[in-house]
Amino acid sequence: MTTKRLFAAALLVTLVLAGIVSYYASSHPDGLERVAEDKGINAAEKDHALKDSPLGDYGVKGVENERLSGGLSGVIGVAAVLVVGGGLFWVLRRRDPSGDRSAPQTETEGAAETQGAATPSRDA
């Protein structure tokens, strides 16, 4: 499998999980939230500062259909992670100091070219 196909398949699976399967996640509180409710620890709980943001509460503000809103939120999140991660990868990638991007060199090839020495043959 080529790298492009693997990337495309991974992206497709991620988008399906974020856009469709996420709707079927449980809406019941997890164990920690449940204990906090049962023991009354959450009495002083406050809303998050970003609750009213465009993607607050795992939905897209202004989209009334809950299924569509949650799916869009997931897809937007995947796209944001892809853009930020890809941008960081692009900025921090290893670059060839000579500017030649035709073929990557091994360490020994690069060292020989840097020193300007030819590799001696055993026949000589």
mmCIF file of C-alpha atoms in Angstrom:
data_model
loop_
_atom_site.group_PDB
_atom_site.id
_atom_site.type_symbol
_atom_site.label_atom_id
_atom_site.label_comp_id
_atom_site.label_asym_id
_atom_site.label_seq_id
_atom_site.Cartn_x
_atom_site.Cartn_y
_atom_site.Cartn_z
ATOM 1 C CA MET A 1 0.000 0.000 0.000
ATOM 2 C CA THR A 2 1.390 3.394 -0.941
ATOM 3 C CA THR A 3 1.738 6.215 1.549
ATOM 4 C CA LYS A 4 -0.932 8.268 -0.229
ATOM 5 C CA ARG A 5 -3.433 5.400 -0.091
ATOM 6 C CA LEU A 6 -2.687 4.777 3.573
ATOM 7 C CA PHE A 7 -3.134 8.483 4.352
ATOM 8 C CA ALA A 8 -6.399 8.619 2.365
ATOM 9 C CA ALA A 9 -7.753 5.514 4.118
ATOM 10 C CA ALA A 10 -6.802 6.857 7.558
ATOM 11 C CA LEU A 11 -8.416 10.205 6.747
ATOM 12 C CA LEU A 12 -11.601 8.508 5.551
ATOM 13 C CA VAL A 13 -11.850 6.352 8.695
ATOM 14 C CA THR A 14 -11.199 9.391 10.898
ATOM 15 C CA LEU A 15 -13.864 11.464 9.152
ATOM 16 C CA VAL A 16 -16.415 8.636 9.389
ATOM 17 C CA LEU A 17 -15.700 8.203 13.100
ATOM 18 C CA ALA A 18 -15.849 11.941 13.779
ATOM 19 C CA GLY A 19 -18.791 12.714 11.526
ATOM 20 C CA ILE A 20 -21.076 9.701 11.916
ATOM 21 C CA VAL A 21 -20.089 7.316 14.704
ATOM 22 C CA SER A 22 -19.600 10.127 17.232
ATOM 23 C CA TYR A 23 -23.370 10.693 17.221
ATOM 24 C CA TYR A 24 -23.865 7.280 18.820
ATOM 25 C CA ALA A 25 -21.526 7.973 21.758
ATOM 26 C CA SER A 26 -23.223 7.774 25.143
ATOM 27 C CA SER A 27 -24.778 10.966 26.442
ATOM 28 C CA HIS A 28 -24.732 9.640 30.004
ATOM 29 C CA PRO A 29 -22.016 10.995 32.283
ATOM 30 C CA ASP A 30 -18.860 8.946 32.731
ATOM 31 C CA GLY A 31 -17.882 7.382 36.066
ATOM 32 C CA LEU A 32 -16.245 10.456 37.553
ATOM 33 C CA GLU A 33 -19.152 12.734 36.647
ATOM 34 C CA ARG A 34 -21.609 10.167 37.999
ATOM 35 C CA VAL A 35 -19.831 9.982 41.375
ATOM 36 C CA ALA A 36 -19.703 13.800 41.502
ATOM 37 C CA GLU A 37 -23.469 13.906 40.909
ATOM 38 C CA ASP A 38 -24.221 11.165 43.448
ATOM 39 C CA LYS A 39 -22.043 12.755 46.163
ATOM 40 C CA GLY A 40 -23.092 16.339 45.427
ATOM 41 C CA ILE A 41 -19.560 17.400 44.598
ATOM 42 C CA ASN A 42 -20.717 19.070 41.377
ATOM 43 C CA ALA A 43 -22.957 21.570 43.212
ATOM 44 C CA ALA A 44 -20.462 24.383 42.615
ATOM 45 C CA GLU A 45 -19.935 23.396 38.975
ATOM 46 C CA LYS A 46 -19.898 26.316 36.521
ATOM 47 C CA ASP A 47 -20.269 26.445 32.744
ATOM 48 C CA HIS A 48 -17.096 26.500 30.696
ATOM 49 C CA ALA A 49 -15.977 29.928 29.450
ATOM 50 C CA LEU A 50 -16.105 28.751 25.823
ATOM 51 C CA LYS A 51 -19.533 27.140 26.066
ATOM 52 C CA ASP A 52 -21.069 29.708 23.697
ATOM 53 C CA SER A 53 -18.230 29.537 21.155
ATOM 54 C CA PRO A 54 -18.967 28.357 17.579
ATOM 55 C CA LEU A 55 -17.972 24.760 18.464
ATOM 56 C CA GLY A 56 -19.001 24.757 22.137
ATOM 57 C CA ASP A 57 -20.624 21.661 23.678
ATOM 58 C CA TYR A 58 -19.544 19.346 20.824
ATOM 59 C CA GLY A 59 -21.781 21.020 18.256
ATOM 60 C CA VAL A 60 -21.805 23.777 15.663
ATOM 61 C CA LYS A 61 -23.570 26.933 16.778
ATOM 62 C CA GLY A 62 -26.519 27.783 14.548
ATOM 63 C CA VAL A 63 -27.114 24.230 13.278
ATOM 64 C CA GLU A 64 -30.380 23.029 14.820
ATOM 65 C CA ASN A 65 -30.158 19.360 13.797
ATOM 66 C CA GLU A 66 -28.276 17.706 16.669
ATOM 67 C CA ARG A 67 -26.913 14.859 14.542
ATOM 68 C CA LEU A 68 -25.652 17.207 11.827
ATOM 69 C CA SER A 69 -24.264 19.663 14.373
ATOM 70 C CA GLY A 70 -22.253 16.997 16.209
ATOM 71 C CA GLY A 71 -21.000 15.464 12.979
ATOM 72 C CA LEU A 72 -19.916 18.809 11.566
ATOM 73 C CA SER A 73 -18.159 19.616 14.821
ATOM 74 C CA GLY A 74 -16.211 16.363 14.596
ATOM 75 C CA VAL A 75 -15.269 16.914 10.959
ATOM 76 C CA ILE A 76 -14.175 20.508 11.691
ATOM 77 C CA GLY A 77 -12.082 19.203 14.594
ATOM 78 C CA VAL A 78 -10.393 16.605 12.370
ATOM 79 C CA ALA A 79 -9.675 19.272 9.745
ATOM 80 C CA ALA A 80 -8.244 21.642 12.370
ATOM 81 C CA VAL A 81 -5.936 18.957 13.774
ATOM 82 C CA LEU A 82 -4.859 18.014 10.243
ATOM 83 C CA VAL A 83 -4.092 21.633 9.320
ATOM 84 C CA VAL A 84 -2.214 22.406 12.552
ATOM 85 C CA GLY A 85 -0.356 19.076 12.608
ATOM 86 C CA GLY A 86 0.478 19.230 8.906
ATOM 87 C CA GLY A 87 1.626 22.830 9.267
ATOM 88 C CA LEU A 88 3.909 21.931 12.166
ATOM 89 C CA PHE A 89 5.249 18.940 10.252
ATOM 90 C CA TRP A 90 5.943 21.139 7.229
ATOM 91 C CA VAL A 91 7.660 23.861 9.289
ATOM 92 C CA LEU A 92 9.751 21.452 11.387
ATOM 93 C CA ARG A 93 10.689 18.964 8.659
ATOM 94 C CA ARG A 94 14.344 18.163 8.053
ATOM 95 C CA ARG A 95 15.696 20.149 5.160
ATOM 96 C CA ASP A 96 18.701 19.456 2.947
ATOM 97 C CA PRO A 97 21.181 22.342 3.431
ATOM 98 C CA SER A 98 22.139 22.306 -0.263
ATOM 99 C CA GLY A 99 18.540 22.888 -1.297
ATOM 100 C CA ASP A 100 18.542 19.785 -3.541
ATOM 101 C CA ARG A 101 15.368 17.837 -2.854
ATOM 102 C CA SER A 102 15.745 15.347 -5.706
ATOM 103 C CA ALA A 103 16.849 12.393 -3.571
ATOM 104 C CA PRO A 104 17.528 11.974 0.112
ATOM 105 C CA GLN A 105 21.103 11.079 0.999
ATOM 106 C CA THR A 106 22.368 8.633 3.538
ATOM 107 C CA GLU A 107 24.701 9.918 6.226
ATOM 108 C CA THR A 108 27.781 8.410 4.566
ATOM 109 C CA GLU A 109 26.945 9.865 1.145
ATOM 110 C CA GLY A 110 26.387 13.295 2.649
ATOM 111 C CA ALA A 111 29.635 13.112 4.655
ATOM 112 C CA ALA A 112 31.687 12.102 1.605
ATOM 113 C CA GLU A 113 30.271 14.946 -0.478
ATOM 114 C CA THR A 114 30.758 17.445 2.339
ATOM 115 C CA GLN A 115 34.423 16.475 2.722
ATOM 116 C CA GLY A 116 34.942 16.468 -1.038
ATOM 117 C CA ALA A 117 36.660 13.083 -0.903
ATOM 118 C CA ALA A 118 35.982 10.227 -3.242
ATOM 119 C CA THR A 119 35.523 6.777 -1.839
ATOM 120 C CA PRO A 120 38.670 4.743 -2.552
ATOM 121 C CA SER A 121 38.209 1.509 -4.409
ATOM 122 C CA ARG A 122 39.658 -1.780 -3.160
ATOM 123 C CA ASP A 123 41.071 -2.687 -6.549
ATOM 124 C CA ALA A 124 43.629 0.152 -6.595
#
